[in-house]
Amino acid sequence: MKSTTKGIQVYALATGLHVHRLSTGSGAESAVQPPWHHVLVLDVSGSMTWTLESMREHVSTKLGTMIGEDDLLSMVCFSGRGEVYELCKHATVKNLRDLQHFRTLVERWLKPVGLTGFREPFERARKLMNEAPSKYAHSLMFLSDGCDNQWSRQEIMTAFDAAQERASATTIVEYGYYADRALMQDMAARARGQYLFADQFPGFQ
């Protein structure tokens, strides 16, 4: 399937996989990198108490190198059932003042509270991707110690599959020593994405 917007032709090769081509007006076409919508899903449940300091540091550092001038940023924090919070939605980072604003949000609000439920944050991530302008490719990053105690595995994976199908890139980052590694590795495999340990995340491109 092909769609065209302002000279950019988007070829849907498969669910979540697209090729963008830009018409130069001279009859030639070249592949272009679309702007990204980065969706960070951040676990702030009680089990993250001993690792949230590292997560705050990692996310704050990554924001400075990950977000391009034309990109969008959405950050979702979650803990237990009914506890899903948007730190920002479709935001832009244009200058150092913007960057510091989001780093301050991360430092202030990534605090441990409650239980751990994965279904609703994946549903929220999908909603954010659906609501973003169509010109953006989506990058889904999920950072957690990976031990859900609210939903069944089937419910979790149904929500995850719906979210990752909207994403062109998916990254799963494991924190802590008690993660449900099998679940998180299954997520990465289903999305054909990257699976990282927390200490690998700062250097990940």
mmCIF file of C-alpha atoms in Angstrom:
data_model
loop_
_atom_site.group_PDB
_atom_site.id
_atom_site.type_symbol
_atom_site.label_atom_id
_atom_site.label_comp_id
_atom_site.label_asym_id
_atom_site.label_seq_id
_atom_site.Cartn_x
_atom_site.Cartn_y
_atom_site.Cartn_z
ATOM 1 C CA MET A 1 0.000 0.000 0.000
ATOM 2 C CA LYS A 2 1.284 3.484 -0.861
ATOM 3 C CA SER A 3 0.266 6.916 0.397
ATOM 4 C CA THR A 4 1.729 10.305 -0.540
ATOM 5 C CA THR A 5 1.989 13.432 1.609
ATOM 6 C CA LYS A 6 3.825 16.596 0.537
ATOM 7 C CA GLY A 7 6.091 14.715 -1.846
ATOM 8 C CA ILE A 8 6.827 11.903 0.623
ATOM 9 C CA GLN A 9 5.632 8.495 -0.517
ATOM 10 C CA VAL A 10 5.099 5.959 2.261
ATOM 11 C CA TYR A 11 5.112 2.277 1.283
ATOM 12 C CA ALA A 12 3.615 -0.063 3.879
ATOM 13 C CA LEU A 13 5.601 -3.275 3.508
ATOM 14 C CA ALA A 14 4.110 -4.951 6.580
ATOM 15 C CA THR A 15 2.479 -3.981 9.834
ATOM 16 C CA GLY A 16 4.743 -1.444 11.472
ATOM 17 C CA LEU A 17 7.283 -1.548 8.591
ATOM 18 C CA HIS A 18 7.372 1.341 6.125
ATOM 19 C CA VAL A 19 9.703 2.804 3.504
ATOM 20 C CA HIS A 20 9.625 6.569 2.964
ATOM 21 C CA ARG A 21 10.655 8.047 -0.395
ATOM 22 C CA LEU A 22 10.981 11.748 -1.163
ATOM 23 C CA SER A 23 10.245 13.158 -4.610
ATOM 24 C CA THR A 24 12.858 15.765 -5.573
ATOM 25 C CA GLY A 25 10.812 17.244 -8.403
ATOM 26 C CA SER A 26 13.403 16.212 -10.985
ATOM 27 C CA GLY A 27 11.969 12.780 -11.535
ATOM 28 C CA ALA A 28 14.419 11.202 -9.087
ATOM 29 C CA GLU A 29 13.468 9.807 -5.702
ATOM 30 C CA SER A 30 15.572 9.148 -2.619
ATOM 31 C CA ALA A 31 14.934 7.386 0.670
ATOM 32 C CA VAL A 32 14.472 9.741 3.612
ATOM 33 C CA GLN A 33 14.378 9.263 7.353
ATOM 34 C CA PRO A 34 11.005 10.375 8.726
ATOM 35 C CA PRO A 35 10.902 12.266 12.015
ATOM 36 C CA TRP A 36 10.462 10.037 15.060
ATOM 37 C CA HIS A 37 7.847 9.947 17.762
ATOM 38 C CA HIS A 38 9.684 8.501 20.771
ATOM 39 C CA VAL A 39 7.363 6.817 23.278
ATOM 40 C CA LEU A 40 9.040 5.951 26.594
ATOM 41 C CA VAL A 41 7.065 3.690 28.941
ATOM 42 C CA LEU A 42 8.598 3.882 32.418
ATOM 43 C CA ASP A 43 7.921 1.565 35.368
ATOM 44 C CA VAL A 44 7.618 3.500 38.646
ATOM 45 C CA SER A 45 6.151 0.676 40.736
ATOM 46 C CA GLY A 46 7.359 -0.148 44.224
ATOM 47 C CA SER A 47 9.589 -2.968 42.996
ATOM 48 C CA MET A 48 11.657 -0.352 41.150
ATOM 49 C CA THR A 49 12.663 1.347 44.427
ATOM 50 C CA TRP A 50 16.320 0.318 44.181
ATOM 51 C CA THR A 51 16.710 0.960 40.452
ATOM 52 C CA LEU A 52 14.739 4.148 39.760
ATOM 53 C CA GLU A 53 17.766 6.304 40.476
ATOM 54 C CA SER A 54 19.572 4.581 37.604
ATOM 55 C CA MET A 55 16.524 4.880 35.371
ATOM 56 C CA ARG A 56 16.204 8.605 36.037
ATOM 57 C CA GLU A 57 19.872 9.112 35.194
ATOM 58 C CA HIS A 58 19.688 6.966 32.064
ATOM 59 C CA VAL A 59 16.537 8.620 30.700
ATOM 60 C CA SER A 60 17.814 12.131 31.398
ATOM 61 C CA THR A 61 21.055 11.373 29.567
ATOM 62 C CA LYS A 62 19.329 9.631 26.666
ATOM 63 C CA LEU A 63 16.961 12.538 26.028
ATOM 64 C CA GLY A 64 19.910 14.731 25.078
ATOM 65 C CA THR A 65 21.150 12.349 22.372
ATOM 66 C CA MET A 66 17.957 10.660 21.203
ATOM 67 C CA ILE A 67 15.515 13.472 20.389
ATOM 68 C CA GLY A 68 15.997 15.220 17.055
ATOM 69 C CA GLU A 69 14.807 18.761 16.406
ATOM 70 C CA ASP A 70 11.830 17.554 14.360
ATOM 71 C CA ASP A 71 10.982 14.612 16.645
ATOM 72 C CA LEU A 72 8.182 14.221 19.172
ATOM 73 C CA LEU A 73 8.478 12.892 22.714
ATOM 74 C CA SER A 74 5.841 11.132 24.816
ATOM 75 C CA MET A 75 6.613 9.693 28.257
ATOM 76 C CA VAL A 76 4.271 7.402 30.186
ATOM 77 C CA CYS A 77 4.815 6.340 33.800
ATOM 78 C CA PHE A 78 2.915 3.433 35.310
ATOM 79 C CA SER A 79 2.536 1.345 38.436
ATOM 80 C CA GLY A 80 -0.581 -0.662 39.335
ATOM 81 C CA ARG A 81 -4.034 -1.064 37.845
ATOM 82 C CA GLY A 82 -5.512 2.296 36.905
ATOM 83 C CA GLU A 83 -2.204 4.075 37.592
ATOM 84 C CA VAL A 84 -0.926 5.326 34.223
ATOM 85 C CA TYR A 85 0.369 8.881 33.924
ATOM 86 C CA GLU A 86 1.560 10.929 30.953
ATOM 87 C CA LEU A 87 4.616 13.024 31.781
ATOM 88 C CA CYS A 88 4.387 14.571 28.314
ATOM 89 C CA LYS A 89 2.484 13.987 25.082
ATOM 90 C CA HIS A 90 3.752 14.724 21.555
ATOM 91 C CA ALA A 91 6.202 17.286 22.925
ATOM 92 C CA THR A 92 9.099 18.853 21.039
ATOM 93 C CA VAL A 93 12.620 19.454 22.329
ATOM 94 C CA LYS A 94 13.937 22.466 20.421
ATOM 95 C CA ASN A 95 16.556 23.890 22.763
ATOM 96 C CA LEU A 96 18.410 23.437 26.052
ATOM 97 C CA ARG A 97 15.578 24.989 28.028
ATOM 98 C CA ASP A 98 13.130 22.400 26.648
ATOM 99 C CA LEU A 99 15.605 19.613 27.398
ATOM 100 C CA GLN A 100 16.060 20.761 30.985
ATOM 101 C CA HIS A 101 12.287 20.939 31.435
ATOM 102 C CA PHE A 102 11.860 17.261 30.572
ATOM 103 C CA ARG A 103 14.856 16.247 32.640
ATOM 104 C CA THR A 104 13.248 18.041 35.590
ATOM 105 C CA LEU A 105 10.008 16.128 35.011
ATOM 106 C CA VAL A 106 11.916 12.838 35.030
ATOM 107 C CA GLU A 107 13.774 13.721 38.227
ATOM 108 C CA ARG A 108 10.651 14.906 40.016
ATOM 109 C CA TRP A 109 8.086 12.289 39.074
ATOM 110 C CA LEU A 110 9.947 9.001 38.680
ATOM 111 C CA LYS A 111 9.311 7.895 42.261
ATOM 112 C CA PRO A 112 8.281 4.388 43.374
ATOM 113 C CA VAL A 113 4.615 3.815 44.194
ATOM 114 C CA GLY A 114 2.160 0.918 44.054
ATOM 115 C CA LEU A 115 2.028 -2.429 42.285
ATOM 116 C CA THR A 116 3.019 -3.343 38.710
ATOM 117 C CA GLY A 117 0.656 -3.675 35.746
ATOM 118 C CA PHE A 118 1.755 -3.763 32.106
ATOM 119 C CA ARG A 119 -1.509 -3.895 30.149
ATOM 120 C CA GLU A 120 -2.701 -0.326 30.588
ATOM 121 C CA PRO A 121 0.606 1.436 29.810
ATOM 122 C CA PHE A 122 0.853 -0.468 26.509
ATOM 123 C CA GLU A 123 -2.703 0.563 25.721
ATOM 124 C CA ARG A 124 -1.785 4.180 26.470
ATOM 125 C CA ALA A 125 1.341 3.953 24.313
ATOM 126 C CA ARG A 126 -0.720 2.701 21.376
ATOM 127 C CA LYS A 127 -3.198 5.538 21.864
ATOM 128 C CA LEU A 128 -0.370 8.091 21.815
ATOM 129 C CA MET A 129 1.017 6.623 18.610
ATOM 130 C CA ASN A 130 -2.413 6.599 16.982
ATOM 131 C CA GLU A 131 -2.943 10.264 17.883
ATOM 132 C CA ALA A 132 0.410 11.485 16.529
ATOM 133 C CA PRO A 133 0.536 13.037 13.029
ATOM 134 C CA SER A 134 0.886 10.403 10.314
ATOM 135 C CA LYS A 135 4.294 11.645 9.105
ATOM 136 C CA TYR A 136 6.032 10.269 12.222
ATOM 137 C CA ALA A 137 7.606 6.860 12.651
ATOM 138 C CA HIS A 138 7.207 5.506 16.174
ATOM 139 C CA SER A 139 9.888 4.239 18.548
ATOM 140 C CA LEU A 140 8.566 2.315 21.563
ATOM 141 C CA MET A 141 10.872 1.955 24.583
ATOM 142 C CA PHE A 142 9.759 -0.036 27.624
ATOM 143 C CA LEU A 143 11.862 0.238 30.803
ATOM 144 C CA SER A 144 10.946 -2.044 33.714
ATOM 145 C CA ASP A 145 12.019 -4.668 36.216
ATOM 146 C CA GLY A 146 9.469 -6.823 34.413
ATOM 147 C CA CYS A 147 7.315 -8.470 37.081
ATOM 148 C CA ASP A 148 3.607 -7.804 36.484
ATOM 149 C CA ASN A 149 1.254 -8.706 39.332
ATOM 150 C CA GLN A 150 -2.011 -7.280 37.944
ATOM 151 C CA TRP A 151 -2.835 -8.915 34.626
ATOM 152 C CA SER A 152 -2.647 -12.298 32.963
ATOM 153 C CA ARG A 153 0.125 -12.953 30.473
ATOM 154 C CA GLN A 154 -2.427 -13.168 27.663
ATOM 155 C CA GLU A 155 -3.865 -9.747 28.548
ATOM 156 C CA ILE A 156 -0.368 -8.251 28.713
ATOM 157 C CA MET A 157 0.738 -9.666 25.380
ATOM 158 C CA THR A 158 -2.493 -8.685 23.617
ATOM 159 C CA ALA A 159 -1.923 -5.074 24.673
ATOM 160 C CA PHE A 160 1.784 -5.245 23.849
ATOM 161 C CA ASP A 161 1.182 -6.699 20.382
ATOM 162 C CA ALA A 162 -1.292 -3.932 19.566
ATOM 163 C CA ALA A 163 1.250 -1.301 20.639
ATOM 164 C CA GLN A 164 4.336 -2.763 18.977
ATOM 165 C CA GLU A 165 2.489 -3.188 15.688
ATOM 166 C CA ARG A 166 2.318 0.623 15.494
ATOM 167 C CA ALA A 167 6.041 0.991 16.191
ATOM 168 C CA SER A 168 8.846 0.926 13.634
ATOM 169 C CA ALA A 169 11.364 0.219 16.408
ATOM 170 C CA THR A 170 10.867 -1.439 19.806
ATOM 171 C CA THR A 171 13.365 -1.580 22.666
ATOM 172 C CA ILE A 172 12.883 -3.483 25.932
ATOM 173 C CA VAL A 173 15.195 -2.517 28.802
ATOM 174 C CA GLU A 174 15.515 -4.722 31.897
ATOM 175 C CA TYR A 175 16.188 -3.211 35.322
ATOM 176 C CA GLY A 176 16.706 -4.915 38.659
ATOM 177 C CA TYR A 177 17.477 -8.470 39.704
ATOM 178 C CA TYR A 178 13.971 -9.938 39.845
ATOM 179 C CA ALA A 179 12.701 -9.256 36.337
ATOM 180 C CA ASP A 180 10.420 -11.641 34.502
ATOM 181 C CA ARG A 181 13.117 -12.024 31.876
ATOM 182 C CA ALA A 182 11.223 -14.625 29.876
ATOM 183 C CA LEU A 183 8.266 -12.258 29.464
ATOM 184 C CA MET A 184 10.403 -9.291 28.465
ATOM 185 C CA GLN A 185 12.519 -11.306 26.046
ATOM 186 C CA ASP A 186 9.320 -12.642 24.486
ATOM 187 C CA MET A 187 8.176 -9.038 23.976
ATOM 188 C CA ALA A 188 11.416 -8.130 22.216
ATOM 189 C CA ALA A 189 11.269 -11.248 20.041
ATOM 190 C CA ARG A 190 7.650 -10.682 19.012
ATOM 191 C CA ALA A 191 8.468 -7.100 18.019
ATOM 192 C CA ARG A 192 11.767 -8.083 16.326
ATOM 193 C CA GLY A 193 13.219 -5.450 18.632
ATOM 194 C CA GLN A 194 16.184 -4.910 20.906
ATOM 195 C CA TYR A 195 16.497 -6.418 24.382
ATOM 196 C CA LEU A 196 18.921 -4.601 26.668
ATOM 197 C CA PHE A 197 20.101 -4.754 30.256
ATOM 198 C CA ALA A 198 19.980 -1.429 32.073
ATOM 199 C CA ASP A 199 23.736 -0.842 31.929
ATOM 200 C CA GLN A 200 23.624 -1.177 28.121
ATOM 201 C CA PHE A 201 20.930 1.452 27.660
ATOM 202 C CA PRO A 202 23.038 4.652 27.980
ATOM 203 C CA GLY A 203 25.257 3.610 25.059
ATOM 204 C CA PHE A 204 22.441 2.223 22.902
ATOM 205 C CA GLN A 205 21.825 3.988 19.575
#
